[in-house]
PDB file of C-alpha atoms in Angstrom:
ATOM      1  CA  GLN A1146     116.750 108.334 149.873  1.00  0.00           C
ATOM      2  CA  VAL A1147     120.185 109.111 148.570  1.00  0.00           C
ATOM      3  CA  GLN A1148     120.900 106.565 145.386  1.00  0.00           C
ATOM      4  CA  LEU A1149     124.803 106.727 143.359  1.00  0.00           C
ATOM      5  CA  VAL A1150     125.052 104.769 141.265  1.00  0.00           C
ATOM      6  CA  GLU A1151     128.832 104.739 139.488  1.00  0.00           C
ATOM      7  CA  SER A1152     130.240 103.461 135.784  1.00  0.00           C
ATOM      8  CA  GLY A1153     132.522 103.905 133.603  1.00  0.00           C
ATOM      9  CA  GLY A1154     135.572 101.488 135.194  1.00  0.00           C
ATOM     10  CA  GLY A1155     137.271  99.086 132.896  1.00  0.00           C
ATOM     11  CA  LEU A1156     140.988  97.663 131.606  1.00  0.00           C
ATOM     12  CA  VAL A1157     143.332  99.885 130.947  1.00  0.00           C
ATOM     13  CA  GLN A1158     146.986 100.223 129.877  1.00  0.00           C
ATOM     14  CA  ALA A1159     149.449 102.457 132.041  1.00  0.00           C
ATOM     15  CA  GLY A1160     149.156 106.313 129.910  1.00  0.00           C
ATOM     16  CA  GLY A1161     145.825 105.365 129.170  1.00  0.00           C
ATOM     17  CA  SER A1162     142.674 106.956 130.448  1.00  0.00           C
ATOM     18  CA  LEU A1163     138.677 106.189 131.546  1.00  0.00           C
ATOM     19  CA  ARG A1164     136.202 109.192 132.701  1.00  0.00           C
ATOM     20  CA  LEU A1165     134.474 107.620 135.555  1.00  0.00           C
ATOM     21  CA  SER A1166     130.853 108.567 136.157  1.00  0.00           C
ATOM     22  CA  CYS A1167     128.856 108.731 139.734  1.00  0.00           C
ATOM     23  CA  ALA A1168     124.640 109.776 138.760  1.00  0.00           C
ATOM     24  CA  GLY A1169     122.653 110.443 141.732  1.00  0.00           C
ATOM     25  CA  SER A1170     119.282 110.770 143.026  1.00  0.00           C
ATOM     26  CA  GLY A1171     117.138 114.728 143.512  1.00  0.00           C
ATOM     27  CA  SER A1172     118.852 117.087 143.896  1.00  0.00           C
ATOM     28  CA  ILE A1173     121.587 115.786 145.817  1.00  0.00           C
ATOM     29  CA  PHE A1174     124.931 117.610 143.173  1.00  0.00           C
ATOM     30  CA  SER A1175     123.200 121.602 143.751  1.00  0.00           C
ATOM     31  CA  ARG A1176     122.834 120.872 147.797  1.00  0.00           C
ATOM     32  CA  ASN A1177     125.578 118.825 149.127  1.00  0.00           C
ATOM     33  CA  ASP A1178     129.669 117.813 148.797  1.00  0.00           C
ATOM     34  CA  MET A1179     130.976 115.057 147.060  1.00  0.00           C
ATOM     35  CA  ALA A1180     133.949 112.857 146.751  1.00  0.00           C
ATOM     36  CA  TRP A1181     135.762 110.009 144.886  1.00  0.00           C
ATOM     37  CA  TYR A1182     137.202 107.595 146.565  1.00  0.00           C
ATOM     38  CA  ARG A1183     139.348 104.422 145.405  1.00  0.00           C
ATOM     39  CA  GLN A1184     139.833 100.996 147.336  1.00  0.00           C
ATOM     40  CA  ALA A1185     142.789  98.729 146.233  1.00  0.00           C
ATOM     41  CA  PRO A1186     142.872  95.221 148.068  1.00  0.00           C
ATOM     42  CA  GLY A1187     144.102  94.518 151.022  1.00  0.00           C
ATOM     43  CA  THR A1188     144.094  98.896 152.192  1.00  0.00           C
ATOM     44  CA  GLN A1189     141.738 100.885 153.662  1.00  0.00           C
ATOM     45  CA  ARG A1190     139.364 103.550 151.354  1.00  0.00           C
ATOM     46  CA  GLU A1191     141.459 106.370 150.295  1.00  0.00           C
ATOM     47  CA  LEU A1192     139.783 109.483 149.341  1.00  0.00           C
ATOM     48  CA  VAL A1193     140.576 110.900 145.836  1.00  0.00           C
ATOM     49  CA  ALA A1194     139.162 113.835 145.205  1.00  0.00           C
ATOM     50  CA  VAL A1195     136.182 116.409 146.232  1.00  0.00           C
ATOM     51  CA  MET A1196     133.707 118.497 144.074  1.00  0.00           C
ATOM     52  CA  SER A1197     131.734 120.693 146.381  1.00  0.00           C
ATOM     53  CA  SER A1198     128.244 122.427 145.441  1.00  0.00           C
ATOM     54  CA  THR A1199     130.232 125.512 145.299  1.00  0.00           C
ATOM     55  CA  GLY A1200     132.371 124.328 142.998  1.00  0.00           C
ATOM     56  CA  SER A1201     135.643 123.977 145.419  1.00  0.00           C
ATOM     57  CA  THR A1202     137.450 121.191 143.843  1.00  0.00           C
ATOM     58  CA  SER A1203     140.615 119.394 145.946  1.00  0.00           C
ATOM     59  CA  LEU A1204     143.239 116.340 144.535  1.00  0.00           C
ATOM     60  CA  LYS A1205     144.278 114.396 147.145  1.00  0.00           C
ATOM     61  CA  GLY A1206     148.181 112.933 146.869  1.00  0.00           C
ATOM     62  CA  SER A1207     149.337 111.075 144.363  1.00  0.00           C
ATOM     63  CA  VAL A1208     146.246 111.201 141.395  1.00  0.00           C
ATOM     64  CA  LYS A1209     147.071 115.352 141.144  1.00  0.00           C
ATOM     65  CA  GLY A1210     147.875 117.030 138.093  1.00  0.00           C
ATOM     66  CA  ARG A1211     145.926 113.979 136.343  1.00  0.00           C
ATOM     67  CA  PHE A1212     142.354 113.189 137.587  1.00  0.00           C
ATOM     68  CA  THR A1213     140.586 116.262 137.495  1.00  0.00           C
ATOM     69  CA  ILE A1214     136.532 116.045 139.119  1.00  0.00           C
ATOM     70  CA  SER A1215     133.753 117.731 137.691  1.00  0.00           C
ATOM     71  CA  LYS A1216     130.279 117.351 137.967  1.00  0.00           C
ATOM     72  CA  ASP A1217     127.375 117.861 135.402  1.00  0.00           C
ATOM     73  CA  ASN A1218     124.398 119.813 137.557  1.00  0.00           C
ATOM     74  CA  ALA A1219     121.535 119.270 134.530  1.00  0.00           C
ATOM     75  CA  LYS A1220     122.562 115.787 134.585  1.00  0.00           C
ATOM     76  CA  LYS A1221     122.835 114.820 138.071  1.00  0.00           C
ATOM     77  CA  THR A1222     126.384 113.760 137.819  1.00  0.00           C
ATOM     78  CA  VAL A1223     130.283 114.054 139.237  1.00  0.00           C
ATOM     79  CA  TYR A1224     132.877 112.388 136.562  1.00  0.00           C
ATOM     80  CA  LEU A1225     136.427 111.803 137.406  1.00  0.00           C
ATOM     81  CA  GLN A1226     138.903 112.471 134.609  1.00  0.00           C
ATOM     82  CA  MET A1227     141.564 110.279 135.290  1.00  0.00           C
ATOM     83  CA  ASN A1228     144.503 110.981 132.863  1.00  0.00           C
ATOM     84  CA  ASP A1229     147.802 108.884 132.686  1.00  0.00           C
ATOM     85  CA  LEU A1230     146.609 105.856 134.535  1.00  0.00           C
ATOM     86  CA  LYS A1231     149.219 104.010 136.558  1.00  0.00           C
ATOM     87  CA  PRO A1232     149.319  99.920 137.621  1.00  0.00           C
ATOM     88  CA  GLU A1233     149.132 101.775 141.040  1.00  0.00           C
ATOM     89  CA  ASP A1234     145.592 103.565 140.391  1.00  0.00           C
ATOM     90  CA  THR A1235     144.192  99.742 139.975  1.00  0.00           C
ATOM     91  CA  ALA A1236     141.534  99.936 142.646  1.00  0.00           C
ATOM     92  CA  VAL A1237     137.345 100.160 142.653  1.00  0.00           C
ATOM     93  CA  TYR A1238     136.741 103.578 142.738  1.00  0.00           C
ATOM     94  CA  TYR A1239     133.377 105.152 144.855  1.00  0.00           C
ATOM     95  CA  CYS A1240     131.448 107.485 144.896  1.00  0.00           C
ATOM     96  CA  ASN A1241     130.014 109.432 147.935  1.00  0.00           C
ATOM     97  CA  VAL A1242     127.983 112.212 149.618  1.00  0.00           C
ATOM     98  CA  GLY A1243     129.741 114.070 152.498  1.00  0.00           C
ATOM     99  CA  ARG A1244     130.740 117.734 153.384  1.00  0.00           C
ATOM    100  CA  TYR A1245     133.890 119.768 152.130  1.00  0.00           C
ATOM    101  CA  TYR A1246     135.390 122.444 154.679  1.00  0.00           C
ATOM    102  CA  SER A1247     137.224 124.280 152.360  1.00  0.00           C
ATOM    103  CA  GLY A1248     139.049 126.314 154.403  1.00  0.00           C
ATOM    104  CA  SER A1249     140.680 123.239 156.249  1.00  0.00           C
ATOM    105  CA  ASP A1250     140.673 120.873 153.319  1.00  0.00           C
ATOM    106  CA  TYR A1251     138.937 118.513 155.417  1.00  0.00           C
ATOM    107  CA  TYR A1252     136.094 116.440 153.824  1.00  0.00           C
ATOM    108  CA  ALA A1253     133.816 114.600 156.174  1.00  0.00           C
ATOM    109  CA  PRO A1254     132.124 111.366 154.348  1.00  0.00           C
ATOM    110  CA  LEU A1255     128.716 110.452 155.539  1.00  0.00           C
ATOM    111  CA  ASP A1256     127.780 106.537 154.938  1.00  0.00           C
ATOM    112  CA  TYR A1257     125.893 107.372 151.349  1.00  0.00           C
ATOM    113  CA  TRP A1258     128.278 105.368 148.664  1.00  0.00           C
ATOM    114  CA  GLY A1259     128.060 103.879 145.347  1.00  0.00           C
ATOM    115  CA  GLN A1260     128.374 100.083 144.332  1.00  0.00           C
ATOM    116  CA  GLY A1261     131.613 100.874 143.239  1.00  0.00           C
ATOM    117  CA  THR A1262     133.437 100.611 139.898  1.00  0.00           C
ATOM    118  CA  GLN A1263     136.091  98.505 139.253  1.00  0.00           C
ATOM    119  CA  VAL A1264     139.673 100.362 137.907  1.00  0.00           C
ATOM    120  CA  THR A1265     142.296  98.506 136.389  1.00  0.00           C
ATOM    121  CA  VAL A1266     145.511  99.656 134.804  1.00  0.00           C
ATOM    122  CA  SER A1267     148.375  96.826 133.458  1.00  0.00           C
ATOM    123  CA  SER A1268     151.763  97.553 132.901  1.00  0.00           C
TER     124      SER A1268
END
């Protein structure tokens, strides 16, 4: 079965940085595409970043230039490095397994999610 565990969230001031981690089970990081989503209160869950099994990446919207997605296959972990954090980045961040179509920059999530990790950015 698929197991995903997020960690690394916390409370930071605007302009600060955090690195989120998503630890997976089995061969999930070598066999599957992965993504980070976030969800703030009263909003729909939003795609933030994609990491394909072949190493292609995609950053979405306002996080471009500030966030970086990476992975370590040996540690079976996907990371989201978040720099220059803003209050609007405040959300619960979730790791996801899915399918990335790089030609059209389309990510199709599967129903495999971690428990989420809270990121709070204060002004």
